[in-house]
XYZ file of C-alpha atoms in Angstrom:
774
model
C -4.003 -61.667 58.230
C -4.185 -57.971 59.203
C -5.988 -55.790 56.165
C -3.327 -53.881 54.306
C -3.485 -50.458 54.932
C -3.299 -47.799 51.611
C -1.169 -44.746 52.618
C -3.523 -41.312 52.576
C -2.113 -39.908 48.786
C -1.008 -36.432 48.794
C -3.030 -34.110 47.479
C -1.129 -33.015 44.135
C 1.314 -30.010 43.832
C -0.655 -27.617 41.258
C 2.166 -27.115 38.972
C 3.145 -23.208 38.270
C 2.313 -21.570 35.500
C 4.911 -21.046 33.245
C 5.662 -17.440 32.169
C 4.546 -16.310 28.310
C 7.581 -15.734 25.844
C 8.473 -12.778 25.190
C 7.992 -11.438 21.470
C 11.897 -11.915 20.592
C 11.211 -15.538 22.019
C 8.620 -16.161 19.605
C 10.021 -14.253 16.688
C 13.225 -16.475 17.329
C 11.472 -19.714 17.741
C 9.804 -19.731 14.513
C 12.914 -18.796 12.732
C 14.534 -21.647 13.896
C 11.521 -23.671 12.741
C 11.747 -25.616 9.441
C 8.307 -23.635 7.768
C 5.243 -22.522 9.378
C 4.176 -23.153 12.740
C 1.196 -23.948 14.073
C 0.051 -22.466 17.570
C -0.031 -25.679 19.252
C 3.783 -26.346 18.994
C 4.418 -22.838 20.258
C 2.638 -23.573 23.198
C 4.489 -26.704 23.575
C 7.849 -25.648 23.231
C 7.103 -22.807 26.062
C 5.091 -24.354 28.383
C 1.964 -22.683 27.839
C -1.017 -24.448 28.953
C -4.545 -23.703 30.451
C -5.882 -20.382 30.504
C -2.722 -19.139 29.486
C -3.212 -20.519 26.107
C -5.403 -17.665 25.744
C -3.195 -14.688 26.872
C -0.773 -16.407 24.409
C -3.639 -15.718 21.441
C -3.524 -12.527 22.669
C -0.316 -11.839 22.293
C -0.098 -13.280 18.625
C -2.874 -11.152 17.526
C -0.790 -8.276 19.007
C 2.474 -8.801 17.249
C 0.346 -9.281 14.074
C -0.601 -5.897 14.534
C 2.606 -4.728 15.036
C 3.409 -6.529 12.073
C 6.267 -9.046 13.624
C 4.172 -12.165 12.236
C 1.212 -13.571 9.704
C -1.853 -15.614 11.682
C -2.820 -17.802 9.123
C -5.389 -20.421 7.647
C -5.228 -23.530 9.947
C -3.804 -21.939 13.074
C -0.236 -21.570 11.045
C 2.084 -18.902 12.169
C 5.083 -17.443 10.223
C 8.022 -14.306 10.833
C 6.517 -11.229 8.418
C 8.248 -10.569 5.397
C 10.059 -14.408 5.492
C 9.099 -17.178 2.888
C 9.574 -20.569 4.409
C 12.951 -22.236 3.536
C 10.701 -25.022 1.914
C 8.042 -23.984 -0.657
C 6.600 -24.528 -3.802
C 7.617 -22.271 -6.580
C 6.801 -21.142 -9.423
C 8.865 -21.045 -12.880
C 8.257 -17.665 -14.915
C 11.030 -17.635 -16.930
C 14.785 -17.814 -17.791
C 17.356 -15.525 -17.593
C 20.134 -14.576 -19.833
C 22.905 -17.076 -18.253
C 20.018 -19.575 -18.134
C 19.242 -19.335 -14.182
C 15.039 -20.405 -13.794
C 13.135 -16.923 -11.569
C 10.831 -17.934 -9.824
C 7.901 -16.720 -7.370
C 6.013 -18.260 -4.621
C 3.318 -20.413 -5.788
C 0.249 -18.736 -5.818
C 1.542 -15.774 -5.065
C -1.484 -13.026 -4.220
C 0.126 -10.584 -1.659
C -0.452 -7.201 -1.780
C 3.645 -6.418 -2.756
C 5.854 -7.514 -5.153
C 6.900 -11.633 -4.712
C 10.471 -11.617 -3.907
C 13.246 -12.396 -6.423
C 13.833 -16.531 -6.407
C 16.592 -17.837 -8.837
C 17.888 -21.647 -9.428
C 21.526 -21.614 -10.760
C 21.331 -22.897 -14.371
C 23.591 -25.352 -13.934
C 21.890 -26.878 -10.588
C 18.812 -26.591 -12.844
C 20.465 -28.323 -16.086
C 21.253 -31.402 -13.774
C 17.418 -32.075 -12.846
C 15.942 -34.745 -15.143
C 13.722 -33.582 -17.555
C 15.166 -29.765 -16.941
C 12.325 -27.690 -15.198
C 11.111 -25.133 -17.596
C 8.332 -22.003 -17.403
C 5.638 -23.194 -16.166
C 6.870 -26.059 -13.667
C 5.734 -26.038 -10.032
C 8.636 -27.030 -7.919
C 8.983 -27.954 -4.380
C 12.660 -26.415 -2.913
C 14.655 -25.562 -0.585
C 14.995 -21.407 -0.229
C 18.268 -20.080 1.138
C 18.099 -15.830 1.793
C 20.252 -13.862 -0.372
C 19.703 -10.701 0.378
C 17.038 -7.212 -0.394
C 14.615 -10.228 -0.314
C 15.517 -12.363 -2.795
C 16.448 -16.143 -2.316
C 18.267 -19.056 -3.789
C 16.362 -22.132 -4.134
C 17.517 -25.639 -4.634
C 14.910 -27.951 -6.671
C 13.950 -30.681 -4.463
C 11.645 -32.190 -6.908
C 9.121 -31.071 -8.915
C 5.438 -31.228 -8.086
C 3.006 -29.965 -10.994
C 1.690 -27.547 -13.188
C 1.588 -24.315 -11.832
C -0.316 -21.824 -14.326
C 1.413 -18.034 -14.246
C -0.938 -15.004 -15.701
C 0.370 -11.877 -16.237
C 0.230 -9.110 -18.614
C 1.734 -8.711 -21.931
C 1.606 -7.304 -25.319
C 0.128 -9.264 -28.188
C 1.967 -8.983 -31.575
C 0.309 -10.937 -34.487
C 2.847 -11.939 -36.771
C 2.481 -14.320 -40.175
C 4.740 -16.642 -38.580
C 2.440 -16.562 -35.382
C 1.262 -14.434 -32.982
C 3.313 -13.838 -29.817
C 2.769 -12.169 -26.120
C 5.703 -10.078 -25.005
C 5.251 -9.470 -20.635
C 5.331 -5.989 -19.063
C 6.990 -7.942 -16.207
C 10.301 -7.294 -15.471
C 11.911 -10.836 -14.449
C 9.418 -12.506 -17.193
C 11.978 -11.954 -20.372
C 11.466 -13.503 -23.685
C 7.991 -13.723 -25.285
C 5.589 -16.908 -24.897
C 3.645 -18.177 -28.364
C 0.370 -17.482 -29.072
C -1.026 -20.662 -30.801
C -4.211 -20.360 -32.944
C -7.385 -20.606 -31.246
C -5.518 -19.121 -27.653
C -5.633 -15.673 -28.680
C -9.426 -14.536 -28.107
C -10.006 -11.435 -29.683
C -7.005 -10.150 -29.211
C -5.367 -7.564 -31.776
C -2.003 -6.442 -32.630
C -0.590 -4.310 -30.304
C -3.541 -5.041 -26.926
C -2.337 -5.123 -23.753
C -3.618 -8.440 -23.069
C -3.424 -10.441 -19.738
C -2.222 -14.188 -20.529
C -1.825 -17.432 -18.951
C 1.144 -19.645 -19.330
C 0.957 -23.017 -21.282
C 2.894 -25.458 -19.846
C 5.973 -26.406 -21.922
C 9.782 -27.819 -20.597
C 12.917 -26.863 -21.218
C 14.249 -24.408 -24.056
C 11.588 -24.568 -26.732
C 9.370 -21.847 -27.295
C 7.106 -20.904 -23.969
C 3.103 -20.937 -24.744
C 0.518 -19.074 -23.374
C -2.864 -18.396 -23.629
C -4.697 -14.969 -24.038
C -7.491 -14.730 -21.118
C -8.706 -11.199 -21.640
C -7.885 -7.415 -23.142
C -7.256 -4.659 -21.029
C -5.725 -1.800 -23.543
C -3.585 -1.070 -26.356
C 0.082 -0.383 -26.027
C 0.136 2.589 -28.275
C -2.355 4.534 -26.105
C 0.134 7.673 -24.691
C -1.059 6.361 -20.892
C -0.184 2.449 -21.811
C 2.186 2.236 -18.797
C -0.347 3.562 -16.414
C -2.579 1.212 -17.397
C -0.064 -1.176 -17.076
C 1.040 -0.011 -13.650
C -3.246 -0.059 -12.938
C -3.715 -3.231 -14.642
C -0.993 -5.093 -12.322
C -2.404 -3.869 -9.409
C -6.139 -4.207 -10.073
C -6.916 -0.512 -9.284
C -10.355 0.760 -10.250
C -9.958 3.001 -12.681
C -13.643 3.534 -13.878
C -17.078 4.587 -11.174
C -19.772 2.066 -11.677
C -23.665 3.956 -13.109
C -24.810 4.358 -9.529
C -21.956 5.931 -8.007
C -21.720 8.772 -11.060
C -25.602 8.926 -10.428
C -25.198 10.357 -6.734
C -22.518 11.992 -7.198
C -24.206 13.737 -9.937
C -27.252 14.557 -7.863
C -24.979 15.983 -4.970
C -26.014 18.826 -3.736
C -24.405 22.030 -1.641
C -26.030 22.416 1.762
C -27.880 25.869 2.762
C -25.576 27.930 5.588
C -27.907 26.824 8.435
C -26.761 24.756 11.029
C -23.290 25.464 10.308
C -20.520 27.467 11.809
C -20.597 30.334 9.763
C -16.794 31.397 8.644
C -17.429 32.919 5.206
C -16.029 36.190 5.916
C -12.781 34.315 7.841
C -9.783 34.715 5.581
C -8.630 31.069 5.216
C -6.665 30.569 1.918
C -5.069 26.839 0.271
C -1.527 26.628 -0.011
C -1.000 23.320 -2.835
C 1.338 22.409 -5.608
C 0.941 24.498 -8.686
C -1.314 22.008 -10.795
C -3.408 20.877 -7.858
C -7.403 20.619 -8.875
C -8.567 18.380 -4.963
C -7.736 21.579 -2.624
C -8.452 19.421 0.875
C -7.678 21.959 3.643
C -7.485 25.694 4.140
C -5.593 27.514 7.188
C -5.773 30.388 9.177
C -3.172 32.301 11.596
C -3.866 35.191 14.026
C -2.796 36.620 17.487
C -4.019 35.180 20.099
C -6.381 38.638 21.272
C -6.266 36.566 25.019
C -4.106 38.472 27.240
C -4.121 34.865 29.423
C -1.971 33.752 26.342
C 0.730 36.704 26.250
C 2.143 35.676 22.773
C 0.238 33.117 21.515
C -1.343 32.268 17.890
C -5.278 31.314 17.026
C -4.890 28.504 13.974
C -7.917 27.388 12.218
C -7.220 24.681 9.714
C -10.563 23.841 7.692
C -10.696 20.550 5.725
C -13.331 19.733 3.180
C -16.589 18.099 4.594
C -16.071 14.617 2.356
C -18.586 13.203 5.459
C -21.712 15.264 4.077
C -21.600 13.826 0.697
C -20.376 10.509 1.115
C -22.563 8.746 3.459
C -22.124 5.414 5.271
C -23.558 2.597 2.962
C -24.204 5.067 0.247
C -22.575 3.752 -3.143
C -20.479 6.739 -3.236
C -18.943 5.257 0.247
C -18.658 1.664 -0.922
C -16.839 2.537 -4.348
C -14.458 5.139 -2.206
C -13.887 1.932 0.234
C -13.293 -0.205 -2.813
C -10.393 2.489 -4.058
C -9.385 3.752 -0.425
C -6.980 6.046 -2.005
C -6.790 8.489 -4.872
C -3.659 7.005 -6.928
C -1.016 9.591 -8.454
C 0.887 8.734 -11.796
C 2.971 10.868 -13.870
C 0.230 11.137 -16.508
C -2.862 11.118 -14.787
C -4.687 11.046 -11.389
C -7.192 7.541 -10.350
C -9.273 9.347 -7.577
C -11.118 7.984 -4.809
C -14.088 10.216 -5.251
C -15.599 11.225 -9.171
C -14.799 14.468 -10.207
C -17.912 16.400 -9.720
C -16.979 15.821 -5.965
C -13.063 15.514 -5.378
C -12.415 18.915 -7.756
C -15.629 20.404 -7.285
C -18.538 20.050 -4.478
C -15.953 18.995 -1.304
C -13.116 20.824 -2.996
C -12.108 24.233 -1.206
C -12.124 26.358 -4.220
C -11.221 29.972 -4.387
C -13.685 32.272 -3.553
C -16.326 29.493 -4.073
C -18.695 28.487 -0.315
C -17.706 25.122 0.703
C -18.929 22.876 3.803
C -15.808 22.234 5.754
C -14.646 20.103 9.006
C -12.476 23.285 10.696
C -10.445 22.631 14.137
C -10.389 25.867 16.029
C -6.721 25.502 18.493
C -4.742 28.038 20.568
C -0.889 27.455 20.957
C 1.572 29.666 23.168
C 4.278 31.753 22.205
C 6.424 28.291 22.629
C 4.383 26.214 20.157
C 2.446 24.313 22.482
C -1.192 23.550 22.046
C -3.361 24.945 24.776
C -7.139 24.270 23.645
C -8.894 22.723 19.589
C -12.632 22.375 19.485
C -14.048 20.934 15.897
C -17.299 23.061 14.318
C -18.775 21.963 11.246
C -18.884 25.014 8.996
C -19.252 26.938 5.810
C -16.265 28.787 4.644
C -14.737 30.824 1.403
C -11.721 30.206 0.428
C -9.799 33.548 0.111
C -6.622 32.974 -1.927
C -5.789 30.205 -3.989
C -1.655 29.808 -3.360
C 0.884 27.465 -5.010
C 3.858 26.683 -2.382
C 6.433 29.254 -4.402
C 4.149 31.932 -4.053
C 3.166 31.026 -0.589
C 6.965 31.441 0.041
C 7.173 34.616 -1.988
C 4.980 36.421 -0.565
C 6.034 35.460 3.514
C 9.746 37.237 1.802
C 7.736 40.188 0.755
C 6.289 39.763 -2.537
C 3.212 41.106 -3.974
C -0.529 40.446 -2.677
C -3.236 42.095 -1.904
C -2.792 43.221 1.858
C -5.378 40.729 3.354
C -3.204 38.090 1.885
C 0.075 39.625 2.904
C -1.570 39.991 6.558
C -2.449 36.050 6.609
C 0.218 34.791 5.262
C 2.917 36.705 8.295
C 0.607 35.634 10.965
C 0.438 32.112 9.382
C 4.106 32.422 9.602
C 4.358 33.409 12.887
C 2.337 30.804 14.376
C 4.511 28.556 12.467
C 7.797 30.054 14.004
C 6.405 29.412 17.457
C 5.097 25.482 16.462
C 8.641 24.897 14.935
C 10.451 25.520 18.458
C 7.998 23.121 19.703
C 8.397 20.642 16.770
C 12.686 20.838 17.972
C 12.003 19.380 21.054
C 9.772 16.173 20.070
C 13.027 15.746 17.624
C 10.925 13.561 15.342
C 12.841 11.410 12.464
C 14.717 14.077 9.653
C 15.786 12.103 6.940
C 14.865 15.439 4.788
C 15.114 12.288 1.411
C 15.194 14.361 -1.982
C 11.448 14.264 -3.626
C 11.076 14.601 -7.952
C 9.134 14.625 -10.287
C 8.416 13.884 -13.803
C 7.092 16.547 -16.011
C 5.137 15.347 -18.941
C 4.366 16.993 -22.534
C 1.375 16.814 -24.230
C 2.429 13.489 -26.054
C 2.372 11.455 -23.221
C 6.121 11.156 -22.776
C 8.510 12.742 -20.210
C 9.305 15.589 -20.973
C 11.982 16.031 -17.901
C 12.291 15.327 -14.323
C 13.304 17.710 -11.494
C 14.064 17.425 -8.006
C 11.222 19.189 -5.576
C 12.384 22.088 -4.109
C 11.522 22.489 -0.228
C 10.256 25.837 1.217
C 9.065 26.974 4.519
C 5.831 27.341 2.779
C 5.964 23.256 2.863
C 7.253 23.133 5.824
C 4.375 25.640 7.517
C 1.026 22.948 6.406
C 3.128 19.762 7.524
C 2.968 21.079 10.583
C -0.563 22.311 10.907
C -2.224 19.195 9.287
C 0.397 17.149 11.816
C -1.117 19.368 15.034
C -4.976 18.801 13.524
C -4.476 15.382 13.281
C -3.283 14.938 16.512
C -5.985 17.151 17.794
C -8.648 14.495 15.897
C -7.299 12.094 17.792
C -7.140 13.162 21.323
C -10.618 14.434 20.772
C -11.662 11.107 19.588
C -10.105 9.018 22.426
C -11.578 11.584 25.161
C -15.257 10.917 23.550
C -14.767 7.127 23.434
C -15.078 6.900 20.125
C -14.038 4.189 17.630
C -11.656 5.583 15.639
C -8.462 4.108 13.026
C -5.458 5.419 13.854
C -2.560 5.885 11.988
C 0.336 4.356 13.487
C 4.055 4.053 12.957
C 5.424 1.078 15.296
C 9.621 1.518 16.281
C 11.692 -0.469 14.760
C 11.895 -4.440 15.364
C 15.449 -5.155 17.323
C 16.234 -7.746 14.741
C 16.268 -4.651 12.060
C 18.862 -2.585 14.514
C 20.991 -5.713 15.367
C 21.809 -4.694 11.412
C 21.804 -1.351 11.827
C 24.134 -1.203 14.144
C 26.656 -4.014 12.354
C 26.237 -1.522 9.744
C 27.194 1.266 11.188
C 30.238 -0.704 12.875
C 31.284 -0.574 9.543
C 31.800 2.850 8.893
C 33.124 4.030 12.598
C 29.462 4.902 13.709
C 27.635 3.514 17.119
C 23.570 3.374 17.522
C 23.224 2.938 21.657
C 22.454 -0.517 22.882
C 20.604 1.042 26.069
C 17.221 1.674 26.436
C 14.783 2.173 23.478
C 15.631 3.681 20.337
C 13.839 7.188 19.805
C 14.360 9.268 16.734
C 16.502 11.395 18.235
C 19.251 8.663 18.450
C 18.703 8.479 14.314
C 18.965 12.252 14.133
C 22.191 12.119 15.783
C 23.975 10.123 13.623
C 22.736 11.807 10.786
C 23.888 15.154 11.999
C 27.184 13.004 12.188
C 26.730 11.723 8.809
C 26.342 15.518 7.528
C 29.380 16.001 8.566
C 31.948 13.308 7.232
C 29.503 14.089 4.281
C 28.095 10.375 4.669
C 24.656 11.453 5.199
C 23.339 9.929 1.877
C 25.051 6.556 3.179
C 23.623 6.612 6.601
C 20.318 7.277 5.448
C 20.062 4.314 2.999
C 20.484 2.516 6.267
C 18.050 4.261 8.727
C 15.121 4.112 6.420
C 15.607 0.469 5.466
C 15.454 -0.311 9.618
C 11.502 1.775 9.785
C 8.764 0.189 9.540
C 5.591 0.423 7.333
C 3.291 3.303 8.621
C -0.271 1.462 8.554
C -3.959 2.011 9.842
C -4.723 0.258 12.829
C -7.858 0.630 15.819
C -5.537 -0.407 17.917
C -2.904 3.193 19.104
C 0.332 2.117 18.657
C 1.979 5.811 18.387
C 3.711 7.098 15.677
C 7.846 6.699 15.948
C 8.781 8.779 12.813
C 6.492 11.886 14.086
C 7.746 10.834 17.758
C 3.950 11.485 18.696
C 2.040 8.935 20.918
C -1.296 9.198 18.976
C -2.108 10.299 15.798
C -4.869 9.806 12.971
C -5.644 10.871 9.137
C -8.187 13.374 9.537
C -6.514 16.347 6.604
C -7.366 14.207 3.339
C -10.706 12.733 2.978
C -10.969 13.675 -0.528
C -8.350 11.296 -1.292
C -7.880 8.798 1.569
C -10.645 6.599 3.034
C -9.298 6.757 6.494
C -9.497 10.656 7.129
C -13.422 10.197 5.968
C -13.516 7.205 8.774
C -11.881 10.229 11.018
C -14.157 12.555 10.129
C -17.798 10.493 10.531
C -15.843 9.925 13.804
C -15.868 13.333 14.748
C -18.996 14.086 13.315
C -20.340 11.768 16.031
C -18.490 12.863 19.218
C -19.337 16.182 18.843
C -22.730 15.991 17.525
C -21.762 18.065 14.532
C -24.929 16.606 12.463
C -25.640 14.056 10.118
C -23.383 11.890 8.438
C -21.836 10.403 11.244
C -20.209 7.329 12.685
C -22.661 4.626 12.800
C -23.014 1.081 14.982
C -22.217 -1.088 11.778
C -18.982 0.944 10.706
C -17.672 1.670 14.047
C -18.185 -2.592 14.380
C -16.005 -3.064 10.722
C -12.837 -0.844 11.525
C -10.337 -2.711 12.693
C -11.266 -4.474 9.021
C -11.542 -1.659 7.243
C -7.985 -0.604 8.154
C -6.664 -3.642 7.046
C -8.325 -2.949 3.650
C -7.107 0.654 3.237
C -3.779 -0.488 4.352
C -3.603 -2.854 1.665
C -4.757 -0.987 -0.836
C -2.562 2.255 -0.083
C 0.253 -0.029 -0.635
C -0.979 -1.462 -3.865
C -1.234 2.039 -5.094
C 2.160 2.767 -4.181
C 3.647 -0.580 -6.136
C 0.948 1.523 -9.377
C 2.994 4.636 -8.485
C 6.265 2.817 -8.469
C 5.744 0.669 -11.597
C 3.779 3.239 -13.856
C 7.433 5.552 -12.677
C 10.118 2.631 -13.531
C 8.356 2.845 -17.107
C 8.282 5.989 -17.769
C 11.478 6.470 -16.927
C 12.720 3.854 -19.068
C 11.522 4.961 -21.579
C 13.165 7.983 -21.463
C 16.388 6.983 -20.842
C 16.209 4.523 -23.950
C 17.526 6.935 -25.786
C 20.598 7.430 -23.770
C 22.129 3.830 -23.943
C 26.154 3.789 -23.501
C 25.534 7.366 -21.017
C 27.327 6.913 -18.111
C 25.410 8.405 -14.761
C 26.366 9.723 -11.059
C 24.194 6.865 -9.465
C 23.868 5.833 -5.882
C 23.533 2.381 -4.708
C 20.347 1.238 -2.779
C 20.184 -2.534 -2.481
C 22.814 -5.220 -2.686
C 21.744 -8.922 -3.280
C 24.175 -12.019 -3.413
C 22.999 -11.662 -7.593
C 24.157 -7.971 -7.890
C 23.290 -4.294 -7.120
C 20.570 -2.171 -7.432
C 21.550 1.571 -8.218
C 19.780 4.894 -8.367
C 20.308 7.804 -10.867
C 21.263 10.793 -9.047
C 19.470 13.098 -11.874
C 16.265 11.247 -12.641
C 16.268 9.012 -9.436
C 15.589 5.938 -12.130
C 16.554 2.937 -9.985
C 18.175 -0.031 -11.906
C 20.103 -3.271 -11.651
C 24.034 -4.433 -11.969
C 24.509 -8.003 -12.027
C 27.342 -9.427 -10.154
C 29.177 -10.034 -13.198
C 29.399 -6.912 -14.162
C 31.263 -5.547 -11.192
C 34.571 -6.438 -12.387
C 37.318 -9.314 -12.938
C 37.502 -11.321 -9.815
C 34.388 -12.973 -7.697
C 32.640 -10.695 -5.172
C 30.916 -12.483 -1.936
C 28.072 -11.274 -0.610
C 28.104 -10.206 3.266
C 24.345 -9.744 4.015
C 25.250 -8.201 7.552
C 27.430 -5.072 6.203
C 24.885 -4.955 3.610
C 27.736 -5.057 0.852
C 29.730 -7.295 -1.698
C 33.563 -7.968 -1.214
C 35.902 -8.954 -3.961
C 38.032 -12.052 -3.219
C 41.236 -11.001 -4.731
C 41.260 -7.233 -3.873
C 39.436 -6.761 -0.839
C 37.606 -3.939 -2.424
C 33.846 -3.068 -1.505
C 30.691 -2.030 -2.863
C 28.551 -1.099 -0.355
C 24.579 0.461 0.638
C 25.041 3.837 0.136
C 27.881 3.996 -1.506
C 28.197 6.615 -4.596
C 29.112 5.324 -7.920
C 29.611 5.690 -11.661
C 27.361 3.751 -14.139
C 26.880 3.376 -17.662
C 23.630 2.772 -19.318
C 23.409 -0.689 -21.355
C 20.154 -1.871 -21.624
C 16.455 -0.116 -21.497
C 13.206 -1.667 -21.511
C 10.517 0.221 -21.376
C 7.636 -2.383 -21.140
C 9.006 -3.836 -18.252
C 9.979 -0.237 -16.486
C 14.041 -2.453 -16.531
C 17.307 -0.442 -16.504
C 20.570 -2.322 -16.560
C 23.520 -0.616 -15.710
C 27.459 -1.532 -16.269
C 29.703 -0.412 -13.219
C 32.631 2.234 -13.894
C 33.894 3.175 -10.391
C 36.571 1.368 -8.723
C 35.433 -0.519 -5.079
C 36.295 1.146 -1.809
C 38.971 -0.450 -0.580
C 38.668 -2.674 1.814
C 39.010 -2.017 5.417
C 38.945 1.423 4.969
C 36.135 3.942 5.555
C 36.686 5.522 1.754
C 34.402 7.768 -0.389
C 33.124 6.222 -3.632
C 34.325 8.081 -7.242
C 34.719 12.015 -6.859
C 32.431 13.988 -8.860
C 34.459 16.781 -9.170
C 38.061 15.807 -9.378
C 36.709 12.682 -11.494
C 39.018 10.103 -9.283
C 37.952 6.978 -8.872
C 37.925 5.949 -5.063
C 38.556 9.176 -2.845
C 40.156 10.367 -0.143
C 39.918 8.970 3.699
C 37.472 10.453 6.036
C 38.415 11.570 9.391
C 36.909 9.186 12.098
C 36.311 12.143 14.316
C 33.530 14.556 13.356
C 34.165 18.067 13.508
C 32.072 18.524 16.926
C 34.651 16.243 18.579
C 37.895 17.591 17.592
C 38.035 20.089 20.389
C 37.725 17.718 23.307
C 40.680 15.438 21.410
C 43.510 17.699 21.646
C 44.231 17.373 25.364
C 45.361 13.721 24.563
C 45.765 12.348 21.731
C 45.381 8.898 20.364
C 46.094 6.723 17.526
C 43.118 6.674 15.271
C 42.893 3.104 15.390
C 42.075 3.451 19.150
C 39.083 6.126 19.019
C 35.963 4.915 20.234
C 32.291 5.351 18.031
C 30.347 7.841 18.842
C 27.335 6.751 20.737
C 24.348 8.496 19.229
């Protein structure tokens, strides 16, 4: 029998490798997934195999640096800022309606936990009824503005909640009153659980697990201060954010031993009339400026500008006790009643500070700009300087307008403003994002209470300093890139497409349009704001533009700065109060060979971790400032319960509206039940709630009139009642007119003034007019 021949094997066709998914595809997949996803699932879904897996890992790291996703332990991936749809949560309080207020179990993030609420009716169906301290597995549904509705799946145990409270010693038994805004009521402290706490102490307590609506119990863990201290509200804010307030002895010892350098080996700028412009109460003077006409005939009408910055790198060397502590703080924290400095006062207010008529070391950038404001060249020097004057913003502005000053200072200010006018022309072409949001300052009296709240007046003097600090920061980044020296950038990435989608939907409801073609630039937003100003709706549009922006952060990867519309940017100008600037100084000292105190190999390798750490600590400092302001303002307004105020809606959720008072900038909440006698439907995409019967609308950015119903200074809470009627549904109307006192307001013209001439030739019905493109 003939041998059966086996047909030859065909060579296997190598499969064409699948292309990497886009960032938008990855985010869409993660959003659709039920909970966190591991990298293997992602690769399988998109067919990523072999060597492409390494490219996928790199892409995911880029997305984490962009702030789009979180890479967690165990190769898990989650969309940034979003809680998983099913999550363990801890019950931390019960509100007046019996709703359970919760937070994610074991929350340890650097920002405030999202608001998670379980409806009282739903909670009552559970047997036994859950109470404070219970840990539940729950299914979450987004409810707008970082808040969620929760449905209980099952109880999974106990989770002790740690919080700051005021200890009250009473005959009938001690209690602890939480300072957290959401943890209402008080907790019973049983004998043996009080430790060394005395009446009025600020104490860290931990909940003891109790069910239902009976007495809630807790135990004292440590003492943070006393409520009668005039700094109590800032003490609470600092303790809540775990911000260091005391310097170790080794740090103070190093600061005490620090000495000013001699002038040798430094460029001598002592006779150059550099001067400082700062707030009137400033003590730490980071920067000084000088300008004069450029004598070079090849640069007609040009200017020479020197920006001199305190040389902190000379005093704070890598690896020293001062350096270690500065990194643990990352920045100074500015509260209404005090400043918590990054460096001991001997450095921050003395040796490093560019004080008037005193010789101080500095790192200076000498820049040449054209008559059109374009920077032609720059160089960095390490110098000794003597500030010729210490001016406040108000004084500098007055001198620029002909106010009294010595001839030398008058000339110096005049030259600086001439250079600024040239730079302002260049800035207009660059077109950075121009939100121009109002700033307020809380003025304290000697007793530690709020005396008044003032709106900061903006002068050209503010813009002068800001513009030259930005130019110096750009020069620092350019120098280090050219020298290929590792550095930490200050980045502000462009808005995410998902955020822009929400902006477009909201703007469409107001008869605006944001262009969909190509990348969105700051100029697009500026055009929107210009039209909104003409329609007297700038605040409404500013709110949604601000909310679409990503948070600026520090990173070793250059992502550019969207808000400033700059391709590269680093912080160089405030090393007394920001650790990021200190790292840039050290890098410049190394790159320009300016002497001791430069960047070392160990620091260069650690810059990525340093950037992450200081970004986190910056957010905690901002949270502490916000918490302290809330408590001081709540105490300030406590005597005005029942008073009415003009306000603006700053946030819209399913539970109610967040508002900010025009007078003080204080933030408060209006529960949804206080809006009127009808049911209000929450529309997330439109940032509004709509009345089911009337169709009336309360929306983001809307002006309203409110009445103060409750103030709780201990937690910083303010609760208001709504006095204004909702906007009529389906029409673009302004809210309560402050001048006329009417509720509701006149219709605004659909067309801006700029569009009117083009419409004269051909009349159209307003309903057919196309929204304006930007």
